[in-house]
mmCIF file of N, CA and C in Angstrom:
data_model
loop_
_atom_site.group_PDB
_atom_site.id
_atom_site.type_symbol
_atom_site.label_atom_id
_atom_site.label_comp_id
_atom_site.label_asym_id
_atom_site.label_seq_id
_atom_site.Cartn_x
_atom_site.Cartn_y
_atom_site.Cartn_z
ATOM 1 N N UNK A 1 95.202 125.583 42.899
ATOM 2 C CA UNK A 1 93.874 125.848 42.405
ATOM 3 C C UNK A 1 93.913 126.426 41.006
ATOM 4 N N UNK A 2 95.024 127.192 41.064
ATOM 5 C CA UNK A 2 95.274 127.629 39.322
ATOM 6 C C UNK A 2 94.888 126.920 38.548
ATOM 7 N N UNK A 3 95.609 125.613 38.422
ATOM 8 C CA UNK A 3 95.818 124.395 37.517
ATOM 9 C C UNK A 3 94.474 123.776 37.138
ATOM 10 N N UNK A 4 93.242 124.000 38.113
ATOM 11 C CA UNK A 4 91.932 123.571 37.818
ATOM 12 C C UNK A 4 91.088 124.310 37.220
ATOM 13 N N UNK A 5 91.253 125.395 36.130
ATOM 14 C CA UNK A 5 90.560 126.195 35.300
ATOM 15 C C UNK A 5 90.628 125.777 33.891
ATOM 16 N N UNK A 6 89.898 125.880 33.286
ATOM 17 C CA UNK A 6 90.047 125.186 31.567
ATOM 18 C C UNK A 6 90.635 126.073 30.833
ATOM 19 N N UNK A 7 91.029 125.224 29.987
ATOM 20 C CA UNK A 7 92.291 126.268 28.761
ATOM 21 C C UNK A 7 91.397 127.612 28.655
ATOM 22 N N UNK A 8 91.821 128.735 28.514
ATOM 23 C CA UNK A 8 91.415 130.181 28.615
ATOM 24 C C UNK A 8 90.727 130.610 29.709
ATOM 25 N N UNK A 9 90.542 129.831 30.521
ATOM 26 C CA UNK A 9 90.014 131.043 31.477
ATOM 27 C C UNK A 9 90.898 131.390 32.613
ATOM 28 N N UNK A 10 90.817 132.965 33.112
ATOM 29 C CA UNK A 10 91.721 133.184 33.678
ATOM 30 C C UNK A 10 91.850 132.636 35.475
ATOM 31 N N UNK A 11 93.040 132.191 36.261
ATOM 32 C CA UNK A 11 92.618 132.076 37.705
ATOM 33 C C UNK A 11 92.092 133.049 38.145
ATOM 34 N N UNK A 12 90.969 132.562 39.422
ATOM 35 C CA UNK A 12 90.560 133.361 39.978
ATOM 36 C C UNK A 12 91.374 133.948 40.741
ATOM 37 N N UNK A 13 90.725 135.353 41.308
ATOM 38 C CA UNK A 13 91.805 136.224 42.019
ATOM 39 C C UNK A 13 91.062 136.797 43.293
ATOM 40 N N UNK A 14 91.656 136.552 44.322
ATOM 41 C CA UNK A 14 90.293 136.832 45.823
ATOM 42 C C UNK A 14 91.350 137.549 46.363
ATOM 43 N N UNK A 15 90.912 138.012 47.623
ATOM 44 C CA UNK A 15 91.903 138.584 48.725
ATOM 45 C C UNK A 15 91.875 137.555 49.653
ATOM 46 N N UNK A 16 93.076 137.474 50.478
ATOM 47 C CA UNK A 16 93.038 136.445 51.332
ATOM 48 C C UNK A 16 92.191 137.112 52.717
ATOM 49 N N UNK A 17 91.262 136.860 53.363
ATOM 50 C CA UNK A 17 90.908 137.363 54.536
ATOM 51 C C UNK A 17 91.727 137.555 55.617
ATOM 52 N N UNK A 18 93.018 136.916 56.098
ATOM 53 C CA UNK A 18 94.032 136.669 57.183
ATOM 54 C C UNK A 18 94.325 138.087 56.668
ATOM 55 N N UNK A 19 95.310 138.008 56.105
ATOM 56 C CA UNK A 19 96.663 138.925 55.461
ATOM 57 C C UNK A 19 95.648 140.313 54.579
ATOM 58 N N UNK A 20 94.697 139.773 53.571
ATOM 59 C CA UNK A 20 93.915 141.111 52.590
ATOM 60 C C UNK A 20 95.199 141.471 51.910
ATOM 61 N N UNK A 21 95.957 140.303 51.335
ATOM 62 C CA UNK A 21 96.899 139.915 49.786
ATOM 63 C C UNK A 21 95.963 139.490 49.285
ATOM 64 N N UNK A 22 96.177 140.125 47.658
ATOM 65 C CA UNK A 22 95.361 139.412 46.278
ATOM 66 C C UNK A 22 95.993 138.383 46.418
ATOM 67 N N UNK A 23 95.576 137.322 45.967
ATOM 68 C CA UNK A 23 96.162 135.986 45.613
ATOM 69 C C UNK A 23 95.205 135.524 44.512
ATOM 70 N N UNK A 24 96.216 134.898 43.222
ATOM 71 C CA UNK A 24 95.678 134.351 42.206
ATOM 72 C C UNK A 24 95.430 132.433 42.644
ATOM 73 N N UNK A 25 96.035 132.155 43.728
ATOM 74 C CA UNK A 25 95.561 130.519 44.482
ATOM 75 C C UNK A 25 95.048 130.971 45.411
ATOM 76 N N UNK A 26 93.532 131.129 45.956
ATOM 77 C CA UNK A 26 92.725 130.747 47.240
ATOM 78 C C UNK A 26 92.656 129.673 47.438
ATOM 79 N N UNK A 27 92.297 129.871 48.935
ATOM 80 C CA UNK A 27 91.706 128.413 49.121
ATOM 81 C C UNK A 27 90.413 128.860 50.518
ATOM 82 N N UNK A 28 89.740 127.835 49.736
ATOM 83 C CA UNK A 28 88.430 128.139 50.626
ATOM 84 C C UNK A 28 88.509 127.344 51.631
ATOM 85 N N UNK A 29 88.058 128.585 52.760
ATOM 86 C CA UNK A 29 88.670 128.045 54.471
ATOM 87 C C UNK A 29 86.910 128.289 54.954
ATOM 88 N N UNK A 30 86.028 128.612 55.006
ATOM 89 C CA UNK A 30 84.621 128.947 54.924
ATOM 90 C C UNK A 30 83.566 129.435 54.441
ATOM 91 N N UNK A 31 82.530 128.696 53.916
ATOM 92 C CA UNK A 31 81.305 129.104 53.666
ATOM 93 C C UNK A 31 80.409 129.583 54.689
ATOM 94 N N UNK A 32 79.897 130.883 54.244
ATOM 95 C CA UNK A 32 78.584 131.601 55.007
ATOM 96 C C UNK A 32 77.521 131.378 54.605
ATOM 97 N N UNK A 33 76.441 130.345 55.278
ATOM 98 C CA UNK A 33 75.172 130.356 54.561
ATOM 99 C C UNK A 33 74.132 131.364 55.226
ATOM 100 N N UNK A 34 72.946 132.185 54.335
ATOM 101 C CA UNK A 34 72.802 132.624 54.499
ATOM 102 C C UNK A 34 70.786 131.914 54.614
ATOM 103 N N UNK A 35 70.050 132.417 55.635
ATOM 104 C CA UNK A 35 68.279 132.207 55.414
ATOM 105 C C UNK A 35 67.731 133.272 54.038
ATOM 106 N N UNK A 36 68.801 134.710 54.292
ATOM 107 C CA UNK A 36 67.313 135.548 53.652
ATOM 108 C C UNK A 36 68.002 135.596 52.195
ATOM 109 N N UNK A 37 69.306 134.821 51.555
ATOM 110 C CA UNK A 37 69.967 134.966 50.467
ATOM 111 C C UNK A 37 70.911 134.542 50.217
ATOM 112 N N UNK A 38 71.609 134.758 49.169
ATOM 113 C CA UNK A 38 72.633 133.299 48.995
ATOM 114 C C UNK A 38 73.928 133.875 49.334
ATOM 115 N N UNK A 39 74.455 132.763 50.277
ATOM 116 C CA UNK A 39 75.781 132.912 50.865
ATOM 117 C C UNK A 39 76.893 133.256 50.308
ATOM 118 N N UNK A 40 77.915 133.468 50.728
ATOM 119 C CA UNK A 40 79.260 133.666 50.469
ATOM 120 C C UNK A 40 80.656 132.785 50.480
ATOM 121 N N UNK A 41 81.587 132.864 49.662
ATOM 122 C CA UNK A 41 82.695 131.939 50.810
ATOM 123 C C UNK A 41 83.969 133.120 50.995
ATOM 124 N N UNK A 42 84.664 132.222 52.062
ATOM 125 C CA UNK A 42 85.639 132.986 52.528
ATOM 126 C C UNK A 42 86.742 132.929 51.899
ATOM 127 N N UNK A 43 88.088 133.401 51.457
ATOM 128 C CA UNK A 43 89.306 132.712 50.448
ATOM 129 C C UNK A 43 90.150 133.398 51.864
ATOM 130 N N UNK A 44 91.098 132.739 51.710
ATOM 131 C CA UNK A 44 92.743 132.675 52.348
ATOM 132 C C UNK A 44 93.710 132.580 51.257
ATOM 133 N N UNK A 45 95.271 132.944 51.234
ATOM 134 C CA UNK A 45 96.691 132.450 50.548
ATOM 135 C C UNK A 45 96.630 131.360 51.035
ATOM 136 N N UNK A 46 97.898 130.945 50.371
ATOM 137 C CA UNK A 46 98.648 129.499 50.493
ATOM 138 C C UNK A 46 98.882 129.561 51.650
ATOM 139 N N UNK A 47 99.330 131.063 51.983
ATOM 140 C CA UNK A 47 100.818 131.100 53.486
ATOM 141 C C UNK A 47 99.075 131.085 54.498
ATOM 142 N N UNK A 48 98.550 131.500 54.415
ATOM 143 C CA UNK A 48 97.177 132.094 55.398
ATOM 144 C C UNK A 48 96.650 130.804 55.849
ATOM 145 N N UNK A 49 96.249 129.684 55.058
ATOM 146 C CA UNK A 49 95.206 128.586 54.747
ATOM 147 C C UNK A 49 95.315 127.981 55.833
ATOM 148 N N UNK A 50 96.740 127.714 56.209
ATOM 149 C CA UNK A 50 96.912 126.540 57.347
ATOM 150 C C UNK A 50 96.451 126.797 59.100
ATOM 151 N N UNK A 51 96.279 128.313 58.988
ATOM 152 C CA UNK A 51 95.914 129.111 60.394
ATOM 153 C C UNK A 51 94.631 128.441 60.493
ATOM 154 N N UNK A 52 93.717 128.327 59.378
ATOM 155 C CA UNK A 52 91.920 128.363 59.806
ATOM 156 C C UNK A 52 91.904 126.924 59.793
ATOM 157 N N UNK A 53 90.988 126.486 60.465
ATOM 158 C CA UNK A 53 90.456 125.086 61.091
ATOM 159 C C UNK A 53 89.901 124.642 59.656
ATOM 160 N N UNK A 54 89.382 123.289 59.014
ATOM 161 C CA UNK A 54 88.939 122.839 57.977
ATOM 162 C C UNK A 54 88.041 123.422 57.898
ATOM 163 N N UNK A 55 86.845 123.298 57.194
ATOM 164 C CA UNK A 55 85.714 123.573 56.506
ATOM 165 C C UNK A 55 84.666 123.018 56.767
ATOM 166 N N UNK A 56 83.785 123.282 57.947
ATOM 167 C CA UNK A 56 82.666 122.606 58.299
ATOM 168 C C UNK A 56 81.260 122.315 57.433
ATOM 169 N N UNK A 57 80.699 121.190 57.101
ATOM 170 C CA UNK A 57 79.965 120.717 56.640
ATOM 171 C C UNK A 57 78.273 121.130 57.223
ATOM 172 N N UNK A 58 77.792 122.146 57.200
ATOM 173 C CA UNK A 58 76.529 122.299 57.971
ATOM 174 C C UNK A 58 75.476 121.162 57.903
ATOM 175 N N UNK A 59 75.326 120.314 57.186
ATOM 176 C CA UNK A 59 74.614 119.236 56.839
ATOM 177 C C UNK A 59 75.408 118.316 57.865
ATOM 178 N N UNK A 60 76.609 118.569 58.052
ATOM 179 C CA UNK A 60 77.132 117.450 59.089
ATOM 180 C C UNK A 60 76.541 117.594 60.422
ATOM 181 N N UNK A 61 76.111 119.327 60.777
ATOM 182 C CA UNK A 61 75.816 119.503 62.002
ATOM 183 C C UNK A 61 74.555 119.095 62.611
ATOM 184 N N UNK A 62 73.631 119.341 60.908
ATOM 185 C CA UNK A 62 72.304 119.050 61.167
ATOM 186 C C UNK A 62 72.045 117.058 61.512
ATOM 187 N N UNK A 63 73.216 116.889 60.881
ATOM 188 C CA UNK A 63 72.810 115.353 61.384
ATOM 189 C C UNK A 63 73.331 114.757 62.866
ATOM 190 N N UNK A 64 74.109 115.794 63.177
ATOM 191 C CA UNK A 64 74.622 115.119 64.325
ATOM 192 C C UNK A 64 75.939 114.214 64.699
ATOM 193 N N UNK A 65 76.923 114.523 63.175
ATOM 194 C CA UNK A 65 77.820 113.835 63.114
ATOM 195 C C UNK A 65 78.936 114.279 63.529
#
């Protein structure tokens, strides 16, 4: 995820939720949407990422897919 930031800006830096290591590579394992305000996402490490299930599509749910 590093590698996808434009010349000068710095990687982002999250805590992983599993472990709560800084990590300068997240990877987003879930979005929280929210009714009364705008949601959140969740970050994981590299080593963390592979524990959480993919990333559900709520628009997928609403359709029924």
């Amino acid at each position: 995820m590093s590698g996808d930031n434009p010349p000068g800006r710095p990687s982002p830096v999250r805590m992983c939720v599993r472990c709560e290591q800084v990590t300068d590579e997240p990877v987003l394992v879930h979005e929280v949407h929210s009714a009364s305000g705008p949601g959140w996402n969740v970050y994981a490490c590299r080593r963390c990422a592979p524990r959480f299930p993919p990333p559900v599509d709520v628009f997928d749910l609403l359709r029924g897919d």
